[in-house]
Amino acid sequence: MTSEGVIQECKLFFFAGHETTAILLVWTLILLSKHSDWQARARDEVLQVFGNNIPDFEDLNWLKITIYTRSYDFPEVNEDTKLGELSPPAGMIVLMPSILLHHDPSLWGDDAKEFNPERFSEGVAKATKGQPCFLPFGGGPRICIGQNFALLEAKMALALILQRFSFVLSPLYTHAPYLFLTLLQPQYGAQLIMKKL
Ligand code: HEM
């Protein structure tokens, strides 16, 4: 690889690997602040699995925490293609709003907008009836290479936070999701009030 190529790869890793997990954690904390019943359930799960010990990598798999998806994927078309009635040419970047796909009642049922981790209790394939409609990490040859690492990192951080703090939204928080490139950000920040347990 050329030096320029290596620099580009490093930038991609930094952008693809840092903001994504950071935003996942921010939205998860906002949502757990809003839904104190789920925060209590998530904390119970963490305490049951780890008690007050530092979480270990193996046991993180026991946690059933799910992820707040980014909102768009942007695959590039490799060759002239036919997609239903569309004919995207090679090189076209297609914006795919996975957030809509993940909330579509025709795919997920009437409770599509409910947070319901139970729907994945028998695996993603069962929940999606085998259709490729759950794409938090993309799919196909360009699927995210950091998927396992990201989930490990996020679960570790959440487990450590839940063990030590309870949290609620500050009155200063304004709910304003805002799309920056492909990432949905809280436009005015995520002000939380943390209380040491
Ligand atoms: C919650 C965290 C993450 C999410 C939601 C996420 C999501 C995604 C998605 C949807 C894609 C496919 C993009 C496309 O269709 O073009 C992707 C690609 C990629 N991700 Fe992640 N990602 C996350 C974390 C990470 C981490 C931690 C790393 C590295 C340490 C990483 C490295 C990459 C790289 C290098 C690609 C490009 C793969 C390729 O084009 O062959 N990601 N990610």
JSON list of C-alpha atoms and ligand atoms in Angstrom, two decimals:
[
{"chain": "A", "resi": 1, "resn": "MET", "atom": "CA", "xyz": [0.00, 0.00, 0.00]},
{"chain": "A", "resi": 2, "resn": "THR", "atom": "CA", "xyz": [1.10, 3.58, -0.56]},
{"chain": "A", "resi": 3, "resn": "SER", "atom": "CA", "xyz": [1.61, 5.86, 2.47]},
{"chain": "A", "resi": 4, "resn": "GLU", "atom": "CA", "xyz": [-1.47, 7.79, 1.33]},
{"chain": "A", "resi": 5, "resn": "GLY", "atom": "CA", "xyz": [-3.47, 4.52, 1.28]},
{"chain": "A", "resi": 6, "resn": "VAL", "atom": "CA", "xyz": [-2.37, 3.65, 4.81]},
{"chain": "A", "resi": 7, "resn": "ILE", "atom": "CA", "xyz": [-3.32, 7.15, 6.02]},
{"chain": "A", "resi": 8, "resn": "GLN", "atom": "CA", "xyz": [-6.78, 6.80, 4.41]},
{"chain": "A", "resi": 9, "resn": "GLU", "atom": "CA", "xyz": [-7.31, 3.39, 6.04]},
{"chain": "A", "resi": 10, "resn": "CYS", "atom": "CA", "xyz": [-6.32, 4.79, 9.45]},
{"chain": "A", "resi": 11, "resn": "LYS", "atom": "CA", "xyz": [-8.76, 7.67, 9.01]},
{"chain": "A", "resi": 12, "resn": "LEU", "atom": "CA", "xyz": [-11.51, 5.21, 8.04]},
{"chain": "A", "resi": 13, "resn": "PHE", "atom": "CA", "xyz": [-10.80, 3.10, 11.12]},
{"chain": "A", "resi": 14, "resn": "PHE", "atom": "CA", "xyz": [-10.88, 6.14, 13.35]},
{"chain": "A", "resi": 15, "resn": "PHE", "atom": "CA", "xyz": [-14.11, 7.52, 11.89]},
{"chain": "A", "resi": 16, "resn": "ALA", "atom": "CA", "xyz": [-15.85, 4.14, 11.46]},
{"chain": "A", "resi": 17, "resn": "GLY", "atom": "CA", "xyz": [-14.62, 2.81, 14.79]},
{"chain": "A", "resi": 18, "resn": "HIS", "atom": "CA", "xyz": [-14.88, 5.73, 17.19]},
{"chain": "A", "resi": 19, "resn": "GLU", "atom": "CA", "xyz": [-17.93, 7.88, 16.45]},
{"chain": "A", "resi": 20, "resn": "THR", "atom": "CA", "xyz": [-20.19, 4.90, 15.80]},
{"chain": "A", "resi": 21, "resn": "THR", "atom": "CA", "xyz": [-19.66, 3.23, 19.17]},
{"chain": "A", "resi": 22, "resn": "ALA", "atom": "CA", "xyz": [-19.57, 6.59, 20.97]},
{"chain": "A", "resi": 23, "resn": "ILE", "atom": "CA", "xyz": [-22.96, 7.50, 19.49]},
{"chain": "A", "resi": 24, "resn": "LEU", "atom": "CA", "xyz": [-24.39, 4.08, 20.26]},
{"chain": "A", "resi": 25, "resn": "LEU", "atom": "CA", "xyz": [-23.45, 4.64, 23.91]},
{"chain": "A", "resi": 26, "resn": "VAL", "atom": "CA", "xyz": [-24.84, 8.18, 24.01]},
{"chain": "A", "resi": 27, "resn": "TRP", "atom": "CA", "xyz": [-28.24, 7.15, 22.62]},
{"chain": "A", "resi": 28, "resn": "THR", "atom": "CA", "xyz": [-28.36, 4.10, 24.86]},
{"chain": "A", "resi": 29, "resn": "LEU", "atom": "CA", "xyz": [-27.75, 6.29, 27.92]},
{"chain": "A", "resi": 30, "resn": "ILE", "atom": "CA", "xyz": [-30.40, 8.79, 26.77]},
{"chain": "A", "resi": 31, "resn": "LEU", "atom": "CA", "xyz": [-32.94, 6.01, 26.21]},
{"chain": "A", "resi": 32, "resn": "LEU", "atom": "CA", "xyz": [-32.14, 4.26, 29.49]},
{"chain": "A", "resi": 33, "resn": "SER", "atom": "CA", "xyz": [-32.52, 7.63, 31.24]},
{"chain": "A", "resi": 34, "resn": "LYS", "atom": "CA", "xyz": [-35.96, 8.10, 29.69]},
{"chain": "A", "resi": 35, "resn": "HIS", "atom": "CA", "xyz": [-37.06, 4.55, 30.43]},
{"chain": "A", "resi": 36, "resn": "SER", "atom": "CA", "xyz": [-36.04, 3.94, 34.03]},
{"chain": "A", "resi": 37, "resn": "ASP", "atom": "CA", "xyz": [-37.78, 0.51, 34.02]},
{"chain": "A", "resi": 38, "resn": "TRP", "atom": "CA", "xyz": [-35.36, -0.67, 31.31]},
{"chain": "A", "resi": 39, "resn": "GLN", "atom": "CA", "xyz": [-32.44, 0.92, 33.10]},
{"chain": "A", "resi": 40, "resn": "ALA", "atom": "CA", "xyz": [-33.35, -1.09, 36.22]},
{"chain": "A", "resi": 41, "resn": "ARG", "atom": "CA", "xyz": [-33.70, -4.29, 34.17]},
{"chain": "A", "resi": 42, "resn": "ALA", "atom": "CA", "xyz": [-30.35, -3.73, 32.44]},
{"chain": "A", "resi": 43, "resn": "ARG", "atom": "CA", "xyz": [-28.67, -3.02, 35.82]},
{"chain": "A", "resi": 44, "resn": "ASP", "atom": "CA", "xyz": [-30.23, -6.15, 37.37]},
{"chain": "A", "resi": 45, "resn": "GLU", "atom": "CA", "xyz": [-28.85, -8.18, 34.49]},
{"chain": "A", "resi": 46, "resn": "VAL", "atom": "CA", "xyz": [-25.36, -6.70, 34.91]},
{"chain": "A", "resi": 47, "resn": "LEU", "atom": "CA", "xyz": [-25.38, -7.26, 38.68]},
{"chain": "A", "resi": 48, "resn": "GLN", "atom": "CA", "xyz": [-26.65, -10.81, 38.26]},
{"chain": "A", "resi": 49, "resn": "VAL", "atom": "CA", "xyz": [-23.87, -11.70, 35.80]},
{"chain": "A", "resi": 50, "resn": "PHE", "atom": "CA", "xyz": [-20.95, -9.74, 37.32]},
{"chain": "A", "resi": 51, "resn": "GLY", "atom": "CA", "xyz": [-21.98, -8.54, 40.77]},
{"chain": "A", "resi": 52, "resn": "ASN", "atom": "CA", "xyz": [-19.61, -5.68, 41.56]},
{"chain": "A", "resi": 53, "resn": "ASN", "atom": "CA", "xyz": [-16.66, -7.33, 39.81]},
{"chain": "A", "resi": 54, "resn": "ILE", "atom": "CA", "xyz": [-15.01, -5.94, 36.71]},
{"chain": "A", "resi": 55, "resn": "PRO", "atom": "CA", "xyz": [-16.89, -7.54, 33.77]},
{"chain": "A", "resi": 56, "resn": "ASP", "atom": "CA", "xyz": [-14.87, -10.19, 31.96]},
{"chain": "A", "resi": 57, "resn": "PHE", "atom": "CA", "xyz": [-14.95, -10.65, 28.20]},
{"chain": "A", "resi": 58, "resn": "GLU", "atom": "CA", "xyz": [-16.47, -14.15, 28.17]},
{"chain": "A", "resi": 59, "resn": "ASP", "atom": "CA", "xyz": [-19.45, -13.25, 30.33]},
{"chain": "A", "resi": 60, "resn": "LEU", "atom": "CA", "xyz": [-20.32, -10.12, 28.36]},
{"chain": "A", "resi": 61, "resn": "ASN", "atom": "CA", "xyz": [-22.12, -12.48, 25.97]},
{"chain": "A", "resi": 62, "resn": "TRP", "atom": "CA", "xyz": [-24.75, -13.02, 28.64]},
{"chain": "A", "resi": 63, "resn": "LEU", "atom": "CA", "xyz": [-25.90, -9.44, 28.37]},
{"chain": "A", "resi": 64, "resn": "LYS", "atom": "CA", "xyz": [-28.79, -8.92, 25.98]},
{"chain": "A", "resi": 65, "resn": "ILE", "atom": "CA", "xyz": [-28.26, -5.22, 25.42]},
{"chain": "A", "resi": 66, "resn": "THR", "atom": "CA", "xyz": [-29.21, -4.09, 21.94]},
{"chain": "A", "resi": 67, "resn": "ILE", "atom": "CA", "xyz": [-27.90, -1.26, 19.80]},
{"chain": "A", "resi": 68, "resn": "TYR", "atom": "CA", "xyz": [-29.39, 1.98, 18.62]},
{"chain": "A", "resi": 69, "resn": "THR", "atom": "CA", "xyz": [-28.82, 1.84, 14.92]},
{"chain": "A", "resi": 70, "resn": "ARG", "atom": "CA", "xyz": [-27.19, 4.51, 12.87]},
{"chain": "A", "resi": 71, "resn": "SER", "atom": "CA", "xyz": [-29.62, 5.86, 10.37]},
{"chain": "A", "resi": 72, "resn": "TYR", "atom": "CA", "xyz": [-28.16, 5.40, 6.89]},
{"chain": "A", "resi": 73, "resn": "ASP", "atom": "CA", "xyz": [-25.91, 2.93, 5.12]},
{"chain": "A", "resi": 74, "resn": "PHE", "atom": "CA", "xyz": [-24.27, 4.07, 1.94]},
{"chain": "A", "resi": 75, "resn": "PRO", "atom": "CA", "xyz": [-23.16, 1.15, -0.20]},
{"chain": "A", "resi": 76, "resn": "GLU", "atom": "CA", "xyz": [-21.49, 1.85, -3.55]},
{"chain": "A", "resi": 77, "resn": "VAL", "atom": "CA", "xyz": [-22.81, 0.02, -6.63]},
{"chain": "A", "resi": 78, "resn": "ASN", "atom": "CA", "xyz": [-19.98, -2.18, -8.05]},
{"chain": "A", "resi": 79, "resn": "GLU", "atom": "CA", "xyz": [-21.40, -2.71, -11.52]},
{"chain": "A", "resi": 80, "resn": "ASP", "atom": "CA", "xyz": [-24.43, -1.58, -13.51]},
{"chain": "A", "resi": 81, "resn": "THR", "atom": "CA", "xyz": [-27.28, -3.17, -11.59]},
{"chain": "A", "resi": 82, "resn": "LYS", "atom": "CA", "xyz": [-31.03, -3.71, -11.75]},
{"chain": "A", "resi": 83, "resn": "LEU", "atom": "CA", "xyz": [-32.88, -3.14, -8.47]},
{"chain": "A", "resi": 84, "resn": "GLY", "atom": "CA", "xyz": [-36.61, -3.64, -9.09]},
{"chain": "A", "resi": 85, "resn": "GLU", "atom": "CA", "xyz": [-37.54, -0.71, -11.33]},
{"chain": "A", "resi": 86, "resn": "LEU", "atom": "CA", "xyz": [-34.27, 1.12, -10.67]},
{"chain": "A", "resi": 87, "resn": "SER", "atom": "CA", "xyz": [-31.07, 0.80, -12.70]},
{"chain": "A", "resi": 88, "resn": "PRO", "atom": "CA", "xyz": [-28.24, 2.29, -10.62]},
{"chain": "A", "resi": 89, "resn": "PRO", "atom": "CA", "xyz": [-25.02, 2.55, -12.67]},
{"chain": "A", "resi": 90, "resn": "ALA", "atom": "CA", "xyz": [-21.59, 1.37, -11.43]},
{"chain": "A", "resi": 91, "resn": "GLY", "atom": "CA", "xyz": [-20.02, 3.83, -8.99]},
{"chain": "A", "resi": 92, "resn": "MET", "atom": "CA", "xyz": [-23.31, 5.29, -7.72]},
{"chain": "A", "resi": 93, "resn": "ILE", "atom": "CA", "xyz": [-23.50, 5.70, -3.93]},
{"chain": "A", "resi": 94, "resn": "VAL", "atom": "CA", "xyz": [-26.91, 4.54, -2.68]},
{"chain": "A", "resi": 95, "resn": "LEU", "atom": "CA", "xyz": [-28.22, 6.01, 0.56]},
{"chain": "A", "resi": 96, "resn": "MET", "atom": "CA", "xyz": [-30.15, 3.31, 2.39]},
{"chain": "A", "resi": 97, "resn": "PRO", "atom": "CA", "xyz": [-32.17, 4.48, 5.39]},
{"chain": "A", "resi": 98, "resn": "SER", "atom": "CA", "xyz": [-31.78, 1.42, 7.62]},
{"chain": "A", "resi": 99, "resn": "ILE", "atom": "CA", "xyz": [-33.58, 3.26, 10.43]},
{"chain": "A", "resi": 100, "resn": "LEU", "atom": "CA", "xyz": [-36.80, 3.04, 8.34]},
{"chain": "A", "resi": 101, "resn": "LEU", "atom": "CA", "xyz": [-36.17, -0.62, 7.52]},
{"chain": "A", "resi": 102, "resn": "HIS", "atom": "CA", "xyz": [-35.71, -1.33, 11.25]},
{"chain": "A", "resi": 103, "resn": "HIS", "atom": "CA", "xyz": [-39.05, 0.28, 12.13]},
{"chain": "A", "resi": 104, "resn": "ASP", "atom": "CA", "xyz": [-41.22, -1.04, 9.30]},
{"chain": "A", "resi": 105, "resn": "PRO", "atom": "CA", "xyz": [-44.38, -2.73, 10.68]},
{"chain": "A", "resi": 106, "resn": "SER", "atom": "CA", "xyz": [-44.72, -4.84, 7.51]},
{"chain": "A", "resi": 107, "resn": "LEU", "atom": "CA", "xyz": [-41.41, -6.52, 8.45]},
{"chain": "A", "resi": 108, "resn": "TRP", "atom": "CA", "xyz": [-41.48, -6.44, 12.26]},
{"chain": "A", "resi": 109, "resn": "GLY", "atom": "CA", "xyz": [-45.16, -6.41, 13.10]},
{"chain": "A", "resi": 110, "resn": "ASP", "atom": "CA", "xyz": [-47.38, -3.83, 14.78]},
{"chain": "A", "resi": 111, "resn": "ASP", "atom": "CA", "xyz": [-44.98, -3.42, 17.69]},
{"chain": "A", "resi": 112, "resn": "ALA", "atom": "CA", "xyz": [-42.17, -2.38, 15.30]},
{"chain": "A", "resi": 113, "resn": "LYS", "atom": "CA", "xyz": [-41.51, 0.83, 17.23]},
{"chain": "A", "resi": 114, "resn": "GLU", "atom": "CA", "xyz": [-41.47, -0.88, 20.64]},
{"chain": "A", "resi": 115, "resn": "PHE", "atom": "CA", "xyz": [-38.12, -1.64, 22.27]},
{"chain": "A", "resi": 116, "resn": "ASN", "atom": "CA", "xyz": [-38.49, -5.39, 22.54]},
{"chain": "A", "resi": 117, "resn": "PRO", "atom": "CA", "xyz": [-35.23, -7.35, 22.82]},
{"chain": "A", "resi": 118, "resn": "GLU", "atom": "CA", "xyz": [-37.34, -10.51, 23.25]},
{"chain": "A", "resi": 119, "resn": "ARG", "atom": "CA", "xyz": [-38.01, -10.48, 19.51]},
{"chain": "A", "resi": 120, "resn": "PHE", "atom": "CA", "xyz": [-34.37, -11.56, 19.08]},
{"chain": "A", "resi": 121, "resn": "SER", "atom": "CA", "xyz": [-34.53, -14.32, 21.72]},
{"chain": "A", "resi": 122, "resn": "GLU", "atom": "CA", "xyz": [-34.36, -17.02, 19.06]},
{"chain": "A", "resi": 123, "resn": "GLY", "atom": "CA", "xyz": [-31.79, -15.21, 16.94]},
{"chain": "A", "resi": 124, "resn": "VAL", "atom": "CA", "xyz": [-31.91, -12.54, 14.25]},
{"chain": "A", "resi": 125, "resn": "ALA", "atom": "CA", "xyz": [-32.82, -14.98, 11.44]},
{"chain": "A", "resi": 126, "resn": "LYS", "atom": "CA", "xyz": [-36.02, -16.02, 13.29]},
{"chain": "A", "resi": 127, "resn": "ALA", "atom": "CA", "xyz": [-36.94, -12.41, 14.14]},
{"chain": "A", "resi": 128, "resn": "THR", "atom": "CA", "xyz": [-36.54, -11.32, 10.51]},
{"chain": "A", "resi": 129, "resn": "LYS", "atom": "CA", "xyz": [-38.13, -14.48, 9.05]},
{"chain": "A", "resi": 130, "resn": "GLY", "atom": "CA", "xyz": [-34.90, -14.95, 7.08]},
{"chain": "A", "resi": 131, "resn": "GLN", "atom": "CA", "xyz": [-35.18, -11.61, 5.26]},
{"chain": "A", "resi": 132, "resn": "PRO", "atom": "CA", "xyz": [-32.09, -9.39, 5.13]},
{"chain": "A", "resi": 133, "resn": "CYS", "atom": "CA", "xyz": [-33.84, -6.49, 6.87]},
{"chain": "A", "resi": 134, "resn": "PHE", "atom": "CA", "xyz": [-31.77, -6.03, 10.04]},
{"chain": "A", "resi": 135, "resn": "LEU", "atom": "CA", "xyz": [-28.61, -4.23, 9.02]},
{"chain": "A", "resi": 136, "resn": "PRO", "atom": "CA", "xyz": [-27.11, -2.36, 11.97]},
{"chain": "A", "resi": 137, "resn": "PHE", "atom": "CA", "xyz": [-23.64, -3.28, 10.71]},
{"chain": "A", "resi": 138, "resn": "GLY", "atom": "CA", "xyz": [-24.46, -3.39, 7.00]},
{"chain": "A", "resi": 139, "resn": "GLY", "atom": "CA", "xyz": [-24.32, -6.67, 5.09]},
{"chain": "A", "resi": 140, "resn": "GLY", "atom": "CA", "xyz": [-22.60, -8.53, 2.27]},
{"chain": "A", "resi": 141, "resn": "PRO", "atom": "CA", "xyz": [-18.93, -8.11, 1.40]},
{"chain": "A", "resi": 142, "resn": "ARG", "atom": "CA", "xyz": [-18.70, -4.62, 2.97]},
{"chain": "A", "resi": 143, "resn": "ILE", "atom": "CA", "xyz": [-20.17, -5.65, 6.31]},
{"chain": "A", "resi": 144, "resn": "CYS", "atom": "CA", "xyz": [-18.59, -3.88, 9.28]},
{"chain": "A", "resi": 145, "resn": "ILE", "atom": "CA", "xyz": [-15.34, -5.53, 10.25]},
{"chain": "A", "resi": 146, "resn": "GLY", "atom": "CA", "xyz": [-15.52, -4.00, 13.73]},
{"chain": "A", "resi": 147, "resn": "GLN", "atom": "CA", "xyz": [-18.93, -5.46, 14.66]},
{"chain": "A", "resi": 148, "resn": "ASN", "atom": "CA", "xyz": [-17.79, -7.88, 17.36]},
{"chain": "A", "resi": 149, "resn": "PHE", "atom": "CA", "xyz": [-15.28, -5.45, 18.78]},
{"chain": "A", "resi": 150, "resn": "ALA", "atom": "CA", "xyz": [-17.88, -2.64, 18.86]},
{"chain": "A", "resi": 151, "resn": "LEU", "atom": "CA", "xyz": [-20.43, -4.75, 20.73]},
{"chain": "A", "resi": 152, "resn": "LEU", "atom": "CA", "xyz": [-17.81, -5.92, 23.21]},
{"chain": "A", "resi": 153, "resn": "GLU", "atom": "CA", "xyz": [-16.62, -2.37, 23.78]},
{"chain": "A", "resi": 154, "resn": "ALA", "atom": "CA", "xyz": [-20.13, -0.99, 24.16]},
{"chain": "A", "resi": 155, "resn": "LYS", "atom": "CA", "xyz": [-21.29, -3.74, 26.52]},
{"chain": "A", "resi": 156, "resn": "MET", "atom": "CA", "xyz": [-18.18, -3.32, 28.64]},
{"chain": "A", "resi": 157, "resn": "ALA", "atom": "CA", "xyz": [-18.70, 0.43, 28.95]},
{"chain": "A", "resi": 158, "resn": "LEU", "atom": "CA", "xyz": [-22.43, 0.09, 29.69]},
{"chain": "A", "resi": 159, "resn": "ALA", "atom": "CA", "xyz": [-21.88, -2.65, 32.25]},
{"chain": "A", "resi": 160, "resn": "LEU", "atom": "CA", "xyz": [-19.31, -0.51, 34.10]},
{"chain": "A", "resi": 161, "resn": "ILE", "atom": "CA", "xyz": [-21.63, 2.53, 34.06]},
{"chain": "A", "resi": 162, "resn": "LEU", "atom": "CA", "xyz": [-24.72, 0.57, 35.19]},
{"chain": "A", "resi": 163, "resn": "GLN", "atom": "CA", "xyz": [-22.76, -1.03, 38.06]},
{"chain": "A", "resi": 164, "resn": "ARG", "atom": "CA", "xyz": [-21.70, 2.37, 39.38]},
{"chain": "A", "resi": 165, "resn": "PHE", "atom": "CA", "xyz": [-24.33, 4.98, 38.49]},
{"chain": "A", "resi": 166, "resn": "SER", "atom": "CA", "xyz": [-28.01, 5.58, 38.07]},
{"chain": "A", "resi": 167, "resn": "PHE", "atom": "CA", "xyz": [-28.92, 8.36, 35.67]},
{"chain": "A", "resi": 168, "resn": "VAL", "atom": "CA", "xyz": [-31.80, 10.52, 34.50]},
{"chain": "A", "resi": 169, "resn": "LEU", "atom": "CA", "xyz": [-32.16, 13.14, 31.78]},
{"chain": "A", "resi": 170, "resn": "SER", "atom": "CA", "xyz": [-31.33, 16.67, 32.86]},
{"chain": "A", "resi": 171, "resn": "PRO", "atom": "CA", "xyz": [-34.03, 19.31, 32.31]},
{"chain": "A", "resi": 172, "resn": "LEU", "atom": "CA", "xyz": [-31.43, 20.94, 30.01]},
{"chain": "A", "resi": 173, "resn": "TYR", "atom": "CA", "xyz": [-31.70, 18.06, 27.54]},
{"chain": "A", "resi": 174, "resn": "THR", "atom": "CA", "xyz": [-33.51, 18.86, 24.29]},
{"chain": "A", "resi": 175, "resn": "HIS", "atom": "CA", "xyz": [-34.46, 15.90, 22.12]},
{"chain": "A", "resi": 176, "resn": "ALA", "atom": "CA", "xyz": [-33.25, 16.82, 18.63]},
{"chain": "A", "resi": 177, "resn": "PRO", "atom": "CA", "xyz": [-31.77, 13.91, 16.67]},
{"chain": "A", "resi": 178, "resn": "TYR", "atom": "CA", "xyz": [-29.71, 15.35, 13.87]},
{"chain": "A", "resi": 179, "resn": "LEU", "atom": "CA", "xyz": [-28.19, 13.55, 10.90]},
{"chain": "A", "resi": 180, "resn": "PHE", "atom": "CA", "xyz": [-24.49, 14.27, 10.41]},
{"chain": "A", "resi": 181, "resn": "LEU", "atom": "CA", "xyz": [-23.12, 12.30, 7.44]},
{"chain": "A", "resi": 182, "resn": "THR", "atom": "CA", "xyz": [-24.47, 8.84, 8.28]},
{"chain": "A", "resi": 183, "resn": "LEU", "atom": "CA", "xyz": [-24.65, 9.24, 12.04]},
{"chain": "A", "resi": 184, "resn": "LEU", "atom": "CA", "xyz": [-27.65, 10.39, 14.01]},
{"chain": "A", "resi": 185, "resn": "GLN", "atom": "CA", "xyz": [-26.41, 12.73, 16.75]},
{"chain": "A", "resi": 186, "resn": "PRO", "atom": "CA", "xyz": [-28.13, 14.50, 19.65]},
{"chain": "A", "resi": 187, "resn": "GLN", "atom": "CA", "xyz": [-27.87, 18.01, 18.22]},
{"chain": "A", "resi": 188, "resn": "TYR", "atom": "CA", "xyz": [-27.68, 19.87, 21.55]},
{"chain": "A", "resi": 189, "resn": "GLY", "atom": "CA", "xyz": [-25.74, 17.23, 23.45]},
{"chain": "A", "resi": 190, "resn": "ALA", "atom": "CA", "xyz": [-26.85, 14.65, 25.98]},
{"chain": "A", "resi": 191, "resn": "GLN", "atom": "CA", "xyz": [-27.07, 16.27, 29.40]},
{"chain": "A", "resi": 192, "resn": "LEU", "atom": "CA", "xyz": [-27.59, 13.55, 32.02]},
{"chain": "A", "resi": 193, "resn": "ILE", "atom": "CA", "xyz": [-27.63, 13.68, 35.81]},
{"chain": "A", "resi": 194, "resn": "MET", "atom": "CA", "xyz": [-25.54, 10.80, 37.11]},
{"chain": "A", "resi": 195, "resn": "LYS", "atom": "CA", "xyz": [-25.87, 9.58, 40.70]},
{"chain": "A", "resi": 196, "resn": "LYS", "atom": "CA", "xyz": [-23.22, 7.35, 42.27]},
{"chain": "A", "resi": 197, "resn": "LEU", "atom": "CA", "xyz": [-24.75, 4.11, 43.57]},
{"chain": "B", "resi": 1, "resn": "HEM", "atom": "C1", "xyz": [-21.72, 0.45, 16.94]},
{"chain": "B", "resi": 1, "resn": "HEM", "atom": "C2", "xyz": [-20.64, 0.55, 16.23]},
{"chain": "B", "resi": 1, "resn": "HEM", "atom": "C3", "xyz": [-20.57, 0.38, 14.73]},
{"chain": "B", "resi": 1, "resn": "HEM", "atom": "C4", "xyz": [-21.57, 0.42, 13.80]},
{"chain": "B", "resi": 1, "resn": "HEM", "atom": "C5", "xyz": [-23.09, 0.65, 14.01]},
{"chain": "B", "resi": 1, "resn": "HEM", "atom": "C6", "xyz": [-20.94, 0.18, 12.51]},
{"chain": "B", "resi": 1, "resn": "HEM", "atom": "C7", "xyz": [-21.62, 0.10, 11.30]},
{"chain": "B", "resi": 1, "resn": "HEM", "atom": "C8", "xyz": [-21.01, -0.14, 10.09]},
{"chain": "B", "resi": 1, "resn": "HEM", "atom": "C9", "xyz": [-21.71, -0.28, 8.83]},
{"chain": "B", "resi": 1, "resn": "HEM", "atom": "C10", "xyz": [-23.23, -0.21, 8.65]},
{"chain": "B", "resi": 1, "resn": "HEM", "atom": "C11", "xyz": [-20.78, -0.49, 7.85]},
{"chain": "B", "resi": 1, "resn": "HEM", "atom": "C12", "xyz": [-21.05, -0.74, 6.36]},
{"chain": "B", "resi": 1, "resn": "HEM", "atom": "C13", "xyz": [-21.02, 0.58, 5.61]},
{"chain": "B", "resi": 1, "resn": "HEM", "atom": "C14", "xyz": [-21.43, 0.42, 4.18]},
{"chain": "B", "resi": 1, "resn": "HEM", "atom": "O1", "xyz": [-22.44, -0.23, 3.90]},
{"chain": "B", "resi": 1, "resn": "HEM", "atom": "O2", "xyz": [-20.72, 0.93, 3.31]},
{"chain": "B", "resi": 1, "resn": "HEM", "atom": "C15", "xyz": [-19.48, -0.47, 8.49]},
{"chain": "B", "resi": 1, "resn": "HEM", "atom": "C16", "xyz": [-18.28, -0.63, 7.83]},
{"chain": "B", "resi": 1, "resn": "HEM", "atom": "C17", "xyz": [-17.04, -0.57, 8.45]},
{"chain": "B", "resi": 1, "resn": "HEM", "atom": "N1", "xyz": [-16.80, -0.51, 9.79]},
{"chain": "B", "resi": 1, "resn": "HEM", "atom": "FE1", "xyz": [-18.18, -0.35, 11.24]},
{"chain": "B", "resi": 1, "resn": "HEM", "atom": "N2", "xyz": [-19.58, 0.02, 12.69]},
{"chain": "B", "resi": 1, "resn": "HEM", "atom": "C18", "xyz": [-19.32, 0.14, 14.03]},
{"chain": "B", "resi": 1, "resn": "HEM", "atom": "C19", "xyz": [-18.10, 0.00, 14.65]},
{"chain": "B", "resi": 1, "resn": "HEM", "atom": "C20", "xyz": [-16.89, -0.19, 14.01]},
{"chain": "B", "resi": 1, "resn": "HEM", "atom": "C21", "xyz": [-15.60, -0.36, 14.67]},
{"chain": "B", "resi": 1, "resn": "HEM", "atom": "C22", "xyz": [-15.38, -0.38, 16.19]},
{"chain": "B", "resi": 1, "resn": "HEM", "atom": "C23", "xyz": [-14.65, -0.48, 13.68]},
{"chain": "B", "resi": 1, "resn": "HEM", "atom": "C24", "xyz": [-13.17, -0.67, 13.76]},
{"chain": "B", "resi": 1, "resn": "HEM", "atom": "C25", "xyz": [-12.47, -0.80, 14.86]},
{"chain": "B", "resi": 1, "resn": "HEM", "atom": "C26", "xyz": [-15.36, -0.40, 12.41]},
{"chain": "B", "resi": 1, "resn": "HEM", "atom": "C27", "xyz": [-14.75, -0.46, 11.18]},
{"chain": "B", "resi": 1, "resn": "HEM", "atom": "C28", "xyz": [-15.43, -0.49, 9.99]},
{"chain": "B", "resi": 1, "resn": "HEM", "atom": "C29", "xyz": [-14.74, -0.53, 8.68]},
{"chain": "B", "resi": 1, "resn": "HEM", "atom": "C30", "xyz": [-13.23, -0.52, 8.45]},
{"chain": "B", "resi": 1, "resn": "HEM", "atom": "C31", "xyz": [-15.76, -0.60, 7.72]},
{"chain": "B", "resi": 1, "resn": "HEM", "atom": "C32", "xyz": [-15.58, -0.67, 6.20]},
{"chain": "B", "resi": 1, "resn": "HEM", "atom": "C33", "xyz": [-15.56, -2.12, 5.79]},
{"chain": "B", "resi": 1, "resn": "HEM", "atom": "C34", "xyz": [-15.40, -2.27, 4.27]},
{"chain": "B", "resi": 1, "resn": "HEM", "atom": "O3", "xyz": [-15.76, -1.35, 3.54]},
{"chain": "B", "resi": 1, "resn": "HEM", "atom": "O4", "xyz": [-14.93, -3.32, 3.85]},
{"chain": "B", "resi": 1, "resn": "HEM", "atom": "N3", "xyz": [-16.71, -0.23, 12.66]},
{"chain": "B", "resi": 1, "resn": "HEM", "atom": "N4", "xyz": [-19.64, -0.27, 9.85]}
]
